C-alpha positions in Angstrom: -0.1 0.3 -0.2 1.6 3.4 -0.8 0.5 6.8 -0.2 1.3 10.4 -0.7 0.0 12.7 2.2 -0.1 16.7 1.1 -0.6 18.9 3.7 -2.8 21.0 2.4 -4.7 24.7 3.9 -7.6 23.9 1.7 -8.6 20.6 -0.3 -11.9 19.3 -2.4 -13.0 16.6 -4.8 -15.5 17.3 -7.4 -17.2 14.8 -9.7 -18.9 15.0 -12.8 -19.5 19.1 -11.5 -20.3 18.2 -7.6 -18.3 18.7 -4.9 -18.3 15.8 -3.0 -15.7 16.6 -0.6 -13.9 19.9 1.0 -11.9 20.3 3.7 -9.8 23.5 5.3 -6.7 22.9 7.1 -5.0 18.7 7.0 -4.1 16.4 5.1 -5.1 14.8 1.6 -4.3 11.5 1.3 -3.8 9.6 -2.2 -4.1 6.1 -1.7 -2.5 3.4 -4.3 -3.5 -0.5 -3.4 -1.9 -3.7 -4.6 -3.0 -6.9 -4.4 -1.1 -8.5 -1.5 -2.1 -5.4 1.0 -3.6 -6.4 3.8 -5.1 -4.7 7.1 -1.4 -5.0 8.8 -0.9 -2.1 6.3 -3.4 -0.2 7.0 -3.3 -0.1 10.4 0.5 1.0 10.1 -0.5 3.9 7.4 -3.1 5.2 9.4 -1.2 4.9 12.6 2.1 6.5 10.7 -0.6 9.2 8.9 -2.3 10.7 12.6 1.1 10.6 14.4 3.4 12.3 11.6 4.7 15.7 13.2 4.4 17.8 9.9 2.1 20.7 11.2 3.8 24.0 12.6 3.7 24.4 16.5 4.1 28.0 17.7 7.6 28.5 16.8 6.6 27.3 12.8 8.6 24.0 13.5 7.3 20.7 12.4 6.1 19.5 15.4 2.0 18.9 15.3 0.2 16.1 14.0 -3.2 16.4 12.2 -4.7 15.3 15.6 -3.0 17.8 17.6 -3.9 20.7 15.5 -7.3 19.0 14.7 -7.1 19.0 11.2 -9.3 16.8 8.3 -8.8 14.5 6.1 -9.4 13.9 2.3 -8.9 10.3 1.1 -8.5 9.9 -2.8 -8.1 6.4 -4.0 -5.3 6.7 -6.8 -4.1 3.7 -8.9 -1.6 5.2 -10.4 0.8 5.2 -7.8 1.7 1.3 -8.9 2.5 2.8 -11.9 5.7 1.1 -13.8 7.4 3.2 -15.8 10.4 0.7 -16.5 9.8 -0.5 -20.2 8.4 2.5 -23.0 6.7 5.1 -22.2 3.2 4.2 -21.6 3.1 3.6 -18.0 1.8 -0.3 -16.9 -0.5 -0.7 -14.0 -0.4 -4.3 -13.8 0.9 -4.0 -9.8 -2.5 -1.9 -9.2 -4.9 -4.3 -7.1 -8.3 -4.7 -9.1 -11.8 -3.3 -7.9 -12.6 -6.8 -6.3 -9.7 -6.2 -3.8 -9.0 -3.1 -3.8 -12.2 -1.6 -3.1 -12.7 -3.1 0.5 -9.1 -2.6 1.6 -10.0 1.1 0.7 -12.6 1.0 2.5 -11.4 -0.4 5.7 -8.6 2.3 5.2 -11.4 4.7 5.1 -13.2 3.3 8.6 -9.4 2.7 10.3 -8.5 6.5 9.5 -11.4 7.4 10.5 -11.4 5.6 14.1 -7.6 6.7 14.8 -8.2 10.3 14.1 -11.5 10.6 16.1 -13.5 11.8 13.0 -14.8 11.6 9.9 -13.0 10.9 7.1 -14.0 13.1 3.4 -13.4 10.4 0.6 -13.5 10.8 -3.5 -15.5 8.1 -5.5 -13.3 4.8 -6.0 -12.7 4.6 -9.9 -14.5 7.8 -10.6 -12.8 10.6 -13.1 -11.9 13.0 -10.0 -11.0 16.8 -9.9 -8.8 17.6 -6.9 -8.3 21.3 -5.9 -5.8 21.2 -3.2 -3.6 24.4 -1.9 -0.4 22.3 -0.8 0.5 24.3 2.7 4.4 24.5 2.1 4.8 22.3 0.4 4.5 19.6 2.3 4.4 16.3 0.4 5.5 13.1 1.7 5.5 9.6 -0.1 5.2 6.2 2.2 5.0 2.5 1.2 3.7 -0.1 3.9 6.2 -2.3 2.1 9.4 -0.4 3.2 8.9 -0.1 7.2 12.6 -0.5 8.2 
């Protein structure tokens, strides 16, 4: 499981002209799932997300987590995070999990993140053509792969 976390001052997701998610201060999380991902990957990643100290304290030093600032989060499914570009110029997405595997893990990820953060998580829609609008704060963008824990 791979995620891209972006610290934002605002973010939204629009599908077919309708805004389906909208937050102010918090995190936009892009989530890519592969076939061998498990609930263990989910628990490790959601714990990492809620405790990652990437928000400024009173001295503007990155010492606070999303929990500390009571921030919000949007999770967007993003199969292209597992693109392979080794051959040619057209990316291959063969590593990305198919919907029958990915959707239950995506839903479990959202539920676990909500539990860990102690609030509802906004989302895009799995498999939809989404327009994601963000104002990246910093910019702070972090990539985490649950298979690279050590």
